[in-house]
Amino acid sequence: MAFENATTGTRSPQRQRSVYLTSAIAALGGLLFGYDTGVISGAQLFLIQTFHLSPQQQELAVSCVLIGAMIGAVIAGRVNDMLGRKKTLIALAILFTLGAILTAFSPTFIFFIILRVIVGIGIGSAASVVPVYISEIAPSQIRGKLVIFQQLAITIGIAVSYWIDLLFARYPLGLLPWQPMFAAAAIPGILLFVGMLVSPETPRWYASKGRWEEARRTLDSIKGADTARELAIIHDAIVIDSSQGTLKELFAPRIRMALVVGVGLAALQQFVGINTVIYYAPIIFRSAGVASANAAILATSVVGVVNVLSTLIALMFVDRLGRRVLLISGCIGMIIGLVILGLVFFVPSLHAAGAGFTLAALIIYIISFAFSMGPVFWLLSAEIFPTRLRAVGAATSTFVNWFCNFLVSVTFLSLVAAISAPYTFWLYAVFGFIALVFCLRLVPETKGKKLEEIEAYWMNGQKWVGVAPQPNTIQPQRGD
Ligand code: BGC
């Protein structure tokens, strides 16, 4: 509407492109999130050699970035509001770039860990700042698509990290292979820096600081014709935001169920073990009988590409088939993949057959995760909470997601040592089953629902009721 030509109702392709381009630049933050979490998978085989790591140190090397991400998730909101979205993203770009270069030249393991925690703060911050930036510059008609676009950027970042790992495992440029792997993150870091320098601050942030003239000018440059109307919407949004709810309010009797769904999905998204595959895939391939580090990283890079392509399935079908169909079929697929993966390690003849079965099982698993729990968790966490509690609700589930990510990554190798690989994967399969029951029983279908209808669903004891249309009112939404 505000985005459309007021008289003809048609969209200006010129202006629309600029919103896509600006969103794509900001999504480089998501790409860095994916790259910096994925790069460890190929790098660790070489880190083990350089720093002579024990399994516990290996787990620390993988998961210290998540400690940083938890800190980032907590502090990002405040910094984002203080500095503005644009300056925060510029600061994050500097952090990512310097972090990449310094990590590559870590003289000791401790130095490496400290730098990974610092980069982790960037990742956790980017995970929350990028969607806010995109949602504040995007017109509401395409806002939902752009929210999933962020998950696509994450998976692209992971896939690129695998390919870069593969490249430098073969051609380390005279360095230790892990060094250029980490240093390569400086390139998207610099692109994000330059891109954000020429991107606008969001009109909404200007308005929240009372800088209405700058808000108006930015709107003119991004969205054009309907500036006045858009300013009015922002004005309403700020009125709503200024009375935003607290963490305590999330525990109010009816809303509590939305919290259960948000936090439950956040935890289950990690407890199905996705990041054991994302971070430890080469190690899994090696122990499944793949002979060389390079072959293991090659198999991992196939997994990365499958992850990206399967996320596109979610993009295409989430608004047609709905969230529940994707979640439920994805859970079933993940259980099948994990059961087969356990069998590969359990049955000697399958194990002897080498990497083929392992790759097949991992691909079934990744496809199933990537069109379901991966994007749908982030989407639901942005849409299930009532407007007033949306920011605090989404922040809570995001924090729980990082925390559970940390728990799973830090315990994976120890679990394998304690109960063996098959039982570890079957344990994740049990969580897949819990996730299936959870989705069947508790997750509402929000496809095509207005945010007010979703809010009314919780307030009416989880029953769908019609919400009277409110003419001439545009509900300000984040990530809808
Ligand atoms: C998860 C990440 C995971 C990624 C894999 C995201 O939705 O939150 O933890 O690494 O998907 O694609």
Tab-separated table of C-alpha atoms and ligand atoms in Angstrom:
chain	number	residue	atom	x	y	z
A	1	MET	CA	0.000	0.000	0.000
A	2	ALA	CA	2.465	2.635	1.141
A	3	PHE	CA	4.732	0.921	-1.298
A	4	GLU	CA	2.313	1.140	-4.159
A	5	ASN	CA	1.547	3.991	-6.388
A	6	ALA	CA	-1.321	5.725	-4.603
A	7	THR	CA	-3.449	6.233	-7.677
A	8	THR	CA	-2.841	3.150	-9.794
A	9	GLY	CA	-2.076	0.591	-7.114
A	10	THR	CA	0.930	-0.600	-9.077
A	11	ARG	CA	4.386	-0.985	-7.603
A	12	SER	CA	7.352	0.931	-8.808
A	13	PRO	CA	9.937	-1.638	-9.916
A	14	GLN	CA	12.708	0.898	-9.386
A	15	ARG	CA	11.839	1.406	-5.704
A	16	GLN	CA	11.081	-2.258	-5.098
A	17	ARG	CA	14.527	-3.158	-6.345
A	18	SER	CA	16.137	-0.828	-3.945
A	19	VAL	CA	14.381	-2.482	-1.014
A	20	TYR	CA	15.548	-5.913	-2.189
A	21	LEU	CA	19.085	-4.638	-2.650
A	22	THR	CA	19.185	-2.959	0.748
A	23	SER	CA	17.764	-6.118	2.361
A	24	ALA	CA	20.343	-8.236	0.550
A	25	ILE	CA	23.134	-6.028	1.856
A	26	ALA	CA	21.827	-6.346	5.430
A	27	ALA	CA	21.395	-10.089	4.917
A	28	LEU	CA	25.186	-10.262	4.546
A	29	GLY	CA	24.991	-10.139	8.353
A	30	GLY	CA	23.032	-13.422	8.177
A	31	LEU	CA	25.550	-14.807	5.723
A	32	LEU	CA	28.333	-14.006	8.209
A	33	PHE	CA	26.275	-15.719	10.940
A	34	GLY	CA	26.131	-18.856	8.775
A	35	TYR	CA	29.743	-18.627	7.615
A	36	ASP	CA	31.214	-18.054	11.044
A	37	THR	CA	29.249	-20.926	12.598
A	38	GLY	CA	29.796	-23.335	9.673
A	39	VAL	CA	33.508	-22.692	9.110
A	40	ILE	CA	34.469	-24.573	12.265
A	41	SER	CA	33.361	-27.902	10.789
A	42	GLY	CA	36.178	-28.132	8.238
A	43	ALA	CA	38.640	-26.112	10.288
A	44	GLN	CA	38.547	-28.296	13.360
A	45	LEU	CA	40.255	-31.265	11.725
A	46	PHE	CA	43.261	-28.977	11.258
A	47	LEU	CA	42.885	-27.151	14.593
A	48	ILE	CA	43.161	-30.523	16.318
A	49	GLN	CA	46.563	-31.022	14.664
A	50	THR	CA	47.868	-27.512	15.372
A	51	PHE	CA	46.774	-27.195	18.995
A	52	HIS	CA	46.669	-30.940	19.873
A	53	LEU	CA	43.074	-30.740	21.094
A	54	SER	CA	41.378	-33.242	23.400
A	55	PRO	CA	37.675	-34.028	22.681
A	56	GLN	CA	36.681	-31.525	25.396
A	57	GLN	CA	38.862	-28.820	23.863
A	58	GLN	CA	37.348	-29.666	20.486
A	59	GLU	CA	33.863	-29.167	21.906
A	60	LEU	CA	35.013	-25.868	23.381
A	61	ALA	CA	36.488	-24.796	20.028
A	62	VAL	CA	33.123	-25.464	18.379
A	63	SER	CA	30.840	-24.060	21.031
A	64	CYS	CA	32.656	-21.007	22.453
A	65	VAL	CA	31.216	-18.995	19.571
A	66	LEU	CA	27.768	-19.846	20.965
A	67	ILE	CA	28.647	-18.393	24.379
A	68	GLY	CA	29.382	-15.156	22.540
A	69	ALA	CA	26.132	-15.473	20.586
A	70	MET	CA	24.139	-15.746	23.824
A	71	ILE	CA	25.810	-12.556	25.098
A	72	GLY	CA	25.166	-10.924	21.713
A	73	ALA	CA	21.471	-11.895	21.831
A	74	VAL	CA	21.113	-10.200	25.218
A	75	ILE	CA	22.963	-6.944	24.456
A	76	ALA	CA	22.073	-6.435	20.780
A	77	GLY	CA	18.628	-4.948	21.385
A	78	ARG	CA	19.952	-2.146	23.533
A	79	VAL	CA	22.901	-1.259	21.299
A	80	ASN	CA	20.604	-1.404	18.304
A	81	ASP	CA	18.244	1.114	19.868
A	82	MET	CA	21.055	3.360	21.097
A	83	LEU	CA	23.239	3.548	17.982
A	84	GLY	CA	20.583	2.860	15.378
A	85	ARG	CA	20.365	-0.169	13.090
A	86	LYS	CA	22.718	1.148	10.439
A	87	LYS	CA	25.541	2.070	12.814
A	88	THR	CA	25.107	-1.202	14.723
A	89	LEU	CA	25.460	-3.174	11.489
A	90	ILE	CA	28.511	-1.102	10.522
A	91	ALA	CA	30.040	-1.808	13.957
A	92	LEU	CA	29.241	-5.516	13.524
A	93	ALA	CA	30.875	-5.503	10.082
A	94	ILE	CA	34.065	-4.088	11.649
A	95	LEU	CA	33.890	-6.699	14.406
A	96	PHE	CA	33.406	-9.535	11.901
A	97	THR	CA	36.248	-8.310	9.690
A	98	LEU	CA	38.822	-7.740	12.443
A	99	GLY	CA	37.652	-10.902	14.225
A	100	ALA	CA	38.197	-12.947	11.045
A	101	ILE	CA	41.736	-11.694	10.509
A	102	LEU	CA	42.818	-11.922	14.156
A	103	THR	CA	41.321	-15.423	14.558
A	104	ALA	CA	43.333	-16.562	11.544
A	105	PHE	CA	46.534	-15.523	13.276
A	106	SER	CA	45.748	-16.886	16.754
A	107	PRO	CA	49.098	-17.823	18.278
A	108	THR	CA	47.567	-19.974	21.034
A	109	PHE	CA	44.396	-21.971	21.647
A	110	ILE	CA	43.268	-19.551	24.399
A	111	PHE	CA	43.676	-16.575	22.049
A	112	PHE	CA	41.637	-18.475	19.460
A	113	ILE	CA	38.864	-19.158	21.985
A	114	ILE	CA	38.678	-15.509	23.103
A	115	LEU	CA	38.408	-14.326	19.501
A	116	ARG	CA	35.724	-16.881	18.701
A	117	VAL	CA	33.705	-15.607	21.686
A	118	ILE	CA	34.049	-12.048	20.346
A	119	VAL	CA	32.982	-13.129	16.832
A	120	GLY	CA	30.119	-15.006	18.529
A	121	ILE	CA	28.899	-11.738	20.069
A	122	GLY	CA	28.734	-10.444	16.488
A	123	ILE	CA	26.790	-13.512	15.347
A	124	GLY	CA	24.245	-13.311	18.164
A	125	SER	CA	23.797	-9.584	17.544
A	126	ALA	CA	23.473	-9.988	13.775
A	127	ALA	CA	20.846	-12.693	14.269
A	128	SER	CA	18.582	-10.152	15.914
A	129	VAL	CA	19.630	-6.846	14.293
A	130	VAL	CA	19.364	-7.968	10.654
A	131	PRO	CA	15.684	-9.024	10.795
A	132	VAL	CA	14.829	-5.795	12.636
A	133	TYR	CA	16.596	-3.739	9.972
A	134	ILE	CA	14.930	-5.611	7.121
A	135	SER	CA	11.490	-5.561	8.693
A	136	GLU	CA	11.749	-1.812	9.288
A	137	ILE	CA	12.641	-0.895	5.736
A	138	ALA	CA	10.492	-3.516	3.962
A	139	PRO	CA	6.914	-2.859	2.914
A	140	SER	CA	4.538	-5.129	4.830
A	141	GLN	CA	3.455	-7.060	1.715
A	142	ILE	CA	6.868	-8.644	1.299
A	143	ARG	CA	8.072	-8.509	4.884
A	144	GLY	CA	7.348	-12.192	5.598
A	145	LYS	CA	9.312	-13.320	2.568
A	146	LEU	CA	12.248	-11.186	3.615
A	147	VAL	CA	12.231	-12.722	7.110
A	148	ILE	CA	12.785	-16.189	5.606
A	149	PHE	CA	15.321	-14.594	3.280
A	150	GLN	CA	17.481	-14.200	6.381
A	151	GLN	CA	17.442	-17.976	7.015
A	152	LEU	CA	18.356	-18.458	3.370
A	153	ALA	CA	21.358	-16.184	3.914
A	154	ILE	CA	22.355	-18.242	6.963
A	155	THR	CA	22.292	-21.492	4.989
A	156	ILE	CA	24.197	-19.882	2.095
A	157	GLY	CA	26.807	-18.722	4.619
A	158	ILE	CA	27.104	-22.272	5.978
A	159	ALA	CA	27.403	-23.770	2.462
A	160	VAL	CA	29.986	-21.195	1.392
A	161	SER	CA	31.993	-21.928	4.544
A	162	TYR	CA	32.075	-25.627	3.606
A	163	TRP	CA	33.291	-24.871	0.090
A	164	ILE	CA	35.895	-22.428	1.372
A	165	ASP	CA	37.016	-25.094	3.876
A	166	LEU	CA	37.336	-27.516	1.001
A	167	LEU	CA	39.327	-25.043	-1.085
A	168	PHE	CA	41.823	-24.177	1.628
A	169	ALA	CA	42.112	-27.761	2.866
A	170	ARG	CA	43.574	-28.427	-0.584
A	171	TYR	CA	45.342	-25.121	-1.270
A	172	PRO	CA	46.246	-23.521	2.056
A	173	LEU	CA	48.274	-20.690	0.425
A	174	GLY	CA	51.353	-21.630	2.396
A	175	LEU	CA	49.524	-21.195	5.697
A	176	LEU	CA	47.962	-23.735	8.035
A	177	PRO	CA	44.653	-24.685	6.301
A	178	TRP	CA	42.447	-23.344	9.119
A	179	GLN	CA	43.993	-19.873	8.912
A	180	PRO	CA	42.644	-18.773	5.505
A	181	MET	CA	39.353	-20.528	6.363
A	182	PHE	CA	38.727	-18.030	9.185
A	183	ALA	CA	40.332	-15.095	7.364
A	184	ALA	CA	37.941	-15.466	4.396
A	185	ALA	CA	35.070	-14.101	6.527
A	186	ALA	CA	36.741	-10.707	6.199
A	187	ILE	CA	35.440	-10.463	2.595
A	188	PRO	CA	31.679	-10.472	3.382
A	189	GLY	CA	32.587	-8.390	6.455
A	190	ILE	CA	34.064	-5.676	4.227
A	191	LEU	CA	31.133	-5.942	1.796
A	192	LEU	CA	28.696	-5.493	4.681
A	193	PHE	CA	30.708	-2.492	5.902
A	194	VAL	CA	30.741	-0.758	2.516
A	195	GLY	CA	27.151	-1.752	1.746
A	196	MET	CA	25.819	-0.402	5.030
A	197	LEU	CA	27.736	2.869	4.602
A	198	VAL	CA	25.599	3.583	1.532
A	199	SER	CA	22.383	2.128	2.975
A	200	PRO	CA	19.881	4.255	4.852
A	201	GLU	CA	19.103	4.189	8.553
A	202	THR	CA	15.562	2.919	9.029
A	203	PRO	CA	12.828	5.556	9.134
A	204	ARG	CA	11.419	3.839	12.183
A	205	TRP	CA	14.591	4.312	14.215
A	206	TYR	CA	14.769	7.994	13.256
A	207	ALA	CA	11.164	8.371	14.302
A	208	SER	CA	11.755	6.600	17.606
A	209	LYS	CA	14.345	9.309	18.345
A	210	GLY	CA	11.936	12.067	17.369
A	211	ARG	CA	13.918	12.784	14.161
A	212	TRP	CA	10.819	12.946	11.966
A	213	GLU	CA	12.375	15.008	9.189
A	214	GLU	CA	15.108	12.400	8.611
A	215	ALA	CA	12.487	9.663	8.855
A	216	ARG	CA	10.490	11.416	6.138
A	217	ARG	CA	13.507	11.887	3.918
A	218	THR	CA	14.518	8.236	4.247
A	219	LEU	CA	10.994	7.146	3.408
A	220	ASP	CA	11.089	9.337	0.334
A	221	SER	CA	14.289	7.698	-0.800
A	222	ILE	CA	13.179	4.121	-0.121
A	223	LYS	CA	9.497	3.904	-0.552
A	224	GLY	CA	8.497	7.045	-2.365
A	225	ALA	CA	4.935	8.154	-2.876
A	226	ASP	CA	3.085	7.240	0.310
A	227	THR	CA	5.474	8.828	2.759
A	228	ALA	CA	2.782	10.554	4.790
A	229	ARG	CA	0.774	7.402	5.276
A	230	GLU	CA	3.845	5.351	6.151
A	231	LEU	CA	4.880	7.963	8.699
A	232	ALA	CA	1.448	7.632	10.291
A	233	ILE	CA	1.893	3.854	10.527
A	234	ILE	CA	5.303	4.294	12.108
A	235	HIS	CA	3.794	6.744	14.517
A	236	ASP	CA	1.224	4.129	15.589
A	237	ALA	CA	3.917	1.485	15.858
A	238	ILE	CA	5.926	3.682	18.168
A	239	VAL	CA	2.918	4.291	20.365
A	240	ILE	CA	2.457	0.512	20.602
A	241	ASP	CA	6.156	-0.129	21.174
A	242	SER	CA	6.427	2.459	23.915
A	243	SER	CA	3.992	0.359	25.929
A	244	GLN	CA	5.837	-2.827	25.143
A	245	GLY	CA	5.462	-5.746	27.504
A	246	THR	CA	7.933	-7.276	29.879
A	247	LEU	CA	9.302	-10.770	30.304
A	248	LYS	CA	6.996	-11.260	33.284
A	249	GLU	CA	3.940	-10.607	31.143
A	250	LEU	CA	4.858	-13.540	28.920
A	251	PHE	CA	3.903	-15.779	31.845
A	252	ALA	CA	0.351	-14.406	32.069
A	253	PRO	CA	-2.160	-17.347	31.968
A	254	ARG	CA	-3.258	-17.283	28.306
A	255	ILE	CA	-0.119	-15.873	26.730
A	256	ARG	CA	1.918	-18.522	28.523
A	257	MET	CA	0.971	-21.024	25.825
A	258	ALA	CA	2.510	-18.817	23.118
A	259	LEU	CA	5.669	-18.762	25.214
A	260	VAL	CA	5.571	-22.556	25.551
A	261	VAL	CA	5.300	-22.883	21.771
A	262	GLY	CA	8.066	-20.306	21.061
A	263	VAL	CA	10.495	-21.618	23.643
A	264	GLY	CA	9.581	-25.272	22.988
A	265	LEU	CA	10.277	-24.925	19.267
A	266	ALA	CA	13.490	-23.019	20.032
A	267	ALA	CA	14.761	-25.866	22.211
A	268	LEU	CA	13.533	-28.689	19.971
A	269	GLN	CA	15.031	-27.028	16.882
A	270	GLN	CA	18.392	-27.619	18.559
A	271	PHE	CA	17.690	-30.883	20.429
A	272	VAL	CA	17.049	-32.718	17.149
A	273	GLY	CA	20.818	-32.297	16.782
A	274	ILE	CA	21.034	-30.097	13.676
A	275	ASN	CA	24.279	-28.466	14.664
A	276	THR	CA	26.061	-31.726	15.380
A	277	VAL	CA	25.692	-32.180	11.628
A	278	ILE	CA	26.419	-28.549	10.709
A	279	TYR	CA	29.517	-28.286	12.927
A	280	TYR	CA	30.741	-31.877	13.110
A	281	ALA	CA	29.817	-33.345	9.703
A	282	PRO	CA	33.427	-33.997	8.606
A	283	ILE	CA	34.109	-35.779	11.908
A	284	ILE	CA	30.938	-37.852	11.403
A	285	PHE	CA	32.082	-38.758	7.874
A	286	ARG	CA	35.578	-39.635	9.080
A	287	SER	CA	34.234	-41.975	11.749
A	288	ALA	CA	31.851	-43.465	9.163
A	289	GLY	CA	34.882	-44.618	7.230
A	290	VAL	CA	35.731	-41.740	4.882
A	291	ALA	CA	39.496	-41.983	4.451
A	292	SER	CA	40.796	-38.406	4.094
A	293	ALA	CA	40.005	-35.044	5.670
A	294	ASN	CA	39.483	-33.590	2.192
A	295	ALA	CA	36.949	-36.268	1.192
A	296	ALA	CA	35.108	-35.703	4.487
A	297	ILE	CA	34.956	-31.951	3.839
A	298	LEU	CA	33.790	-32.603	0.257
A	299	ALA	CA	30.909	-34.760	1.525
A	300	THR	CA	30.107	-31.994	4.029
A	301	SER	CA	29.950	-29.378	1.291
A	302	VAL	CA	27.295	-31.458	-0.483
A	303	VAL	CA	25.298	-31.322	2.757
A	304	GLY	CA	25.680	-27.518	2.745
A	305	VAL	CA	24.256	-27.136	-0.763
A	306	VAL	CA	21.344	-29.450	0.056
A	307	ASN	CA	20.642	-27.253	3.087
A	308	VAL	CA	20.345	-24.119	0.912
A	309	LEU	CA	18.199	-25.757	-1.775
A	310	SER	CA	15.831	-27.296	0.756
A	311	THR	CA	15.347	-23.921	2.451
A	312	LEU	CA	13.953	-22.735	-0.905
A	313	ILE	CA	11.254	-25.423	-0.558
A	314	ALA	CA	10.138	-23.702	2.633
A	315	LEU	CA	10.125	-20.312	0.890
A	316	MET	CA	7.872	-21.671	-1.844
A	317	PHE	CA	5.450	-23.662	0.272
A	318	VAL	CA	5.222	-22.028	3.691
A	319	ASP	CA	2.337	-19.783	2.658
A	320	ARG	CA	0.653	-22.444	0.500
A	321	LEU	CA	0.877	-25.657	2.552
A	322	GLY	CA	1.185	-23.937	5.902
A	323	ARG	CA	3.581	-24.153	8.818
A	324	ARG	CA	2.207	-27.336	10.389
A	325	VAL	CA	2.467	-29.517	7.256
A	326	LEU	CA	6.093	-28.503	6.833
A	327	LEU	CA	6.903	-29.014	10.521
A	328	ILE	CA	5.173	-32.402	10.818
A	329	SER	CA	6.564	-33.896	7.616
A	330	GLY	CA	9.988	-32.471	8.454
A	331	CYS	CA	9.969	-34.112	11.909
A	332	ILE	CA	9.095	-37.479	10.345
A	333	GLY	CA	11.915	-37.091	7.802
A	334	MET	CA	14.411	-36.135	10.507
A	335	ILE	CA	13.469	-39.174	12.611
A	336	ILE	CA	13.971	-41.455	9.584
A	337	GLY	CA	17.354	-39.851	8.760
A	338	LEU	CA	18.578	-40.109	12.365
A	339	VAL	CA	17.443	-43.721	12.772
A	340	ILE	CA	19.309	-44.687	9.574
A	341	LEU	CA	22.374	-42.709	10.693
A	342	GLY	CA	22.404	-44.623	13.988
A	343	LEU	CA	22.062	-47.905	12.074
A	344	VAL	CA	25.039	-47.045	9.856
A	345	PHE	CA	27.194	-46.896	12.970
A	346	PHE	CA	25.449	-49.849	14.646
A	347	VAL	CA	25.416	-52.487	11.899
A	348	PRO	CA	28.974	-53.559	10.964
A	349	SER	CA	28.124	-54.383	7.332
A	350	LEU	CA	26.586	-50.927	6.779
A	351	HIS	CA	29.560	-49.301	8.437
A	352	ALA	CA	31.918	-51.261	6.221
A	353	ALA	CA	30.023	-49.986	3.158
A	354	GLY	CA	31.589	-46.566	3.837
A	355	ALA	CA	30.302	-43.043	3.358
A	356	GLY	CA	27.408	-43.711	0.945
A	357	PHE	CA	24.841	-44.630	3.599
A	358	THR	CA	26.056	-41.906	5.938
A	359	LEU	CA	25.722	-39.281	3.205
A	360	ALA	CA	22.247	-40.565	2.261
A	361	ALA	CA	21.080	-40.506	5.892
A	362	LEU	CA	22.485	-37.030	6.474
A	363	ILE	CA	20.860	-35.742	3.288
A	364	ILE	CA	17.432	-37.082	4.286
A	365	TYR	CA	17.936	-35.442	7.669
A	366	ILE	CA	19.160	-32.073	6.332
A	367	ILE	CA	16.421	-31.776	3.703
A	368	SER	CA	13.823	-32.491	6.374
A	369	PHE	CA	15.274	-29.927	8.793
A	370	ALA	CA	15.819	-27.258	6.156
A	371	PHE	CA	12.203	-27.090	4.954
A	372	SER	CA	10.722	-27.391	8.438
A	373	MET	CA	12.270	-26.624	11.812
A	374	GLY	CA	15.007	-24.417	10.319
A	375	PRO	CA	12.997	-21.584	8.813
A	376	VAL	CA	9.615	-22.252	10.433
A	377	PHE	CA	10.926	-21.836	13.981
A	378	TRP	CA	12.311	-18.362	13.159
A	379	LEU	CA	9.133	-17.435	11.314
A	380	LEU	CA	6.819	-18.596	14.113
A	381	SER	CA	8.890	-16.903	16.786
A	382	ALA	CA	8.334	-13.658	14.868
A	383	GLU	CA	4.575	-14.126	14.459
A	384	ILE	CA	3.062	-16.035	17.390
A	385	PHE	CA	3.523	-13.411	20.099
A	386	PRO	CA	1.022	-10.595	20.531
A	387	THR	CA	2.279	-7.298	19.149
A	388	ARG	CA	3.001	-5.806	22.554
A	389	LEU	CA	5.067	-8.836	23.587
A	390	ARG	CA	6.592	-9.652	20.209
A	391	ALA	CA	10.058	-8.212	20.824
A	392	VAL	CA	10.469	-9.733	24.280
A	393	GLY	CA	8.909	-13.045	23.193
A	394	ALA	CA	11.127	-13.390	20.135
A	395	ALA	CA	14.203	-12.387	22.147
A	396	THR	CA	13.419	-15.021	24.784
A	397	SER	CA	13.036	-17.818	22.268
A	398	THR	CA	16.165	-16.663	20.401
A	399	PHE	CA	18.196	-16.774	23.611
A	400	VAL	CA	16.839	-20.263	24.439
A	401	ASN	CA	17.758	-21.357	20.897
A	402	TRP	CA	21.399	-20.263	21.326
A	403	PHE	CA	21.545	-21.797	24.797
A	404	CYS	CA	20.275	-25.190	23.573
A	405	ASN	CA	22.566	-24.953	20.545
A	406	PHE	CA	25.417	-24.572	23.030
A	407	LEU	CA	24.207	-27.506	25.159
A	408	VAL	CA	24.007	-29.855	22.185
A	409	SER	CA	27.326	-28.812	20.623
A	410	VAL	CA	29.242	-28.984	23.872
A	411	THR	CA	27.976	-32.463	24.716
A	412	PHE	CA	28.006	-34.189	21.303
A	413	LEU	CA	31.509	-35.688	21.344
A	414	SER	CA	31.229	-36.588	25.040
A	415	LEU	CA	27.893	-38.288	24.360
A	416	VAL	CA	29.412	-40.279	21.507
A	417	ALA	CA	32.242	-41.316	23.835
A	418	ALA	CA	29.849	-42.192	26.666
A	419	ILE	CA	26.963	-43.958	24.898
A	420	SER	CA	28.425	-44.483	21.384
A	421	ALA	CA	27.414	-42.874	18.070
A	422	PRO	CA	24.265	-44.951	17.319
A	423	TYR	CA	22.630	-44.188	20.659
A	424	THR	CA	23.568	-40.520	20.369
A	425	PHE	CA	21.785	-40.235	17.006
A	426	TRP	CA	18.851	-42.260	18.305
A	427	LEU	CA	18.646	-39.892	21.261
A	428	TYR	CA	18.246	-37.023	18.781
A	429	ALA	CA	15.634	-39.164	16.996
A	430	VAL	CA	13.729	-39.371	20.308
A	431	PHE	CA	13.780	-35.563	20.423
A	432	GLY	CA	12.548	-35.630	16.817
A	433	PHE	CA	9.608	-37.701	18.021
A	434	ILE	CA	8.961	-35.305	20.918
A	435	ALA	CA	9.086	-32.457	18.380
A	436	LEU	CA	6.566	-34.292	16.209
A	437	VAL	CA	4.101	-34.726	19.091
A	438	PHE	CA	4.745	-31.129	20.193
A	439	CYS	CA	3.945	-29.772	16.709
A	440	LEU	CA	0.895	-32.004	16.317
A	441	ARG	CA	-0.594	-31.001	19.648
A	442	LEU	CA	0.551	-27.471	20.395
A	443	VAL	CA	1.608	-25.530	17.311
A	444	PRO	CA	-1.254	-23.601	15.703
A	445	GLU	CA	-1.524	-23.156	11.933
A	446	THR	CA	-0.830	-19.473	11.390
A	447	LYS	CA	-0.876	-19.572	7.580
A	448	GLY	CA	-2.901	-16.683	6.226
A	449	LYS	CA	-3.914	-15.496	9.699
A	450	LYS	CA	-3.710	-11.878	10.678
A	451	LEU	CA	-1.505	-11.184	13.662
A	452	GLU	CA	-4.582	-10.018	15.572
A	453	GLU	CA	-6.252	-13.362	14.877
A	454	ILE	CA	-3.220	-15.185	16.248
A	455	GLU	CA	-3.342	-12.985	19.317
A	456	ALA	CA	-7.080	-13.711	19.729
A	457	TYR	CA	-6.346	-17.450	19.382
A	458	TRP	CA	-4.255	-17.368	22.566
A	459	MET	CA	-6.617	-15.046	24.399
A	460	ASN	CA	-9.551	-17.398	23.652
A	461	GLY	CA	-7.872	-20.463	25.107
A	462	GLN	CA	-6.421	-21.638	21.755
A	463	LYS	CA	-9.552	-21.333	19.681
A	464	TRP	CA	-9.698	-19.566	16.351
A	465	VAL	CA	-12.204	-16.751	16.348
A	466	GLY	CA	-12.873	-14.158	13.679
A	467	VAL	CA	-11.440	-10.730	14.194
A	468	ALA	CA	-13.500	-7.815	12.944
A	469	PRO	CA	-11.700	-6.055	10.125
A	470	GLN	CA	-10.571	-2.591	11.041
A	471	PRO	CA	-10.989	-0.345	8.029
A	472	ASN	CA	-8.334	2.249	7.377
A	473	THR	CA	-6.060	0.798	9.982
A	474	ILE	CA	-2.798	-0.807	9.150
A	475	GLN	CA	-1.441	-2.844	11.994
A	476	PRO	CA	2.258	-2.202	12.390
A	477	GLN	CA	3.967	-5.541	12.247
A	478	ARG	CA	7.439	-6.888	12.658
A	479	GLY	CA	8.384	-9.902	10.715
A	480	ASP	CA	4.823	-10.882	9.762
B	1	BGC	C1	19.445	-22.792	13.220
B	1	BGC	C2	20.947	-22.860	13.303
B	1	BGC	C3	21.427	-23.853	12.281
B	1	BGC	C4	20.905	-23.497	10.898
B	1	BGC	C5	21.227	-24.566	9.912
B	1	BGC	C6	19.058	-22.355	11.831
B	1	BGC	O1	17.678	-22.243	11.722
B	1	BGC	O2	18.956	-21.868	14.176
B	1	BGC	O3	21.313	-23.263	14.610
B	1	BGC	O4	22.839	-23.875	12.254
B	1	BGC	O5	19.515	-23.308	10.901
B	1	BGC	O6	20.792	-24.253	8.627
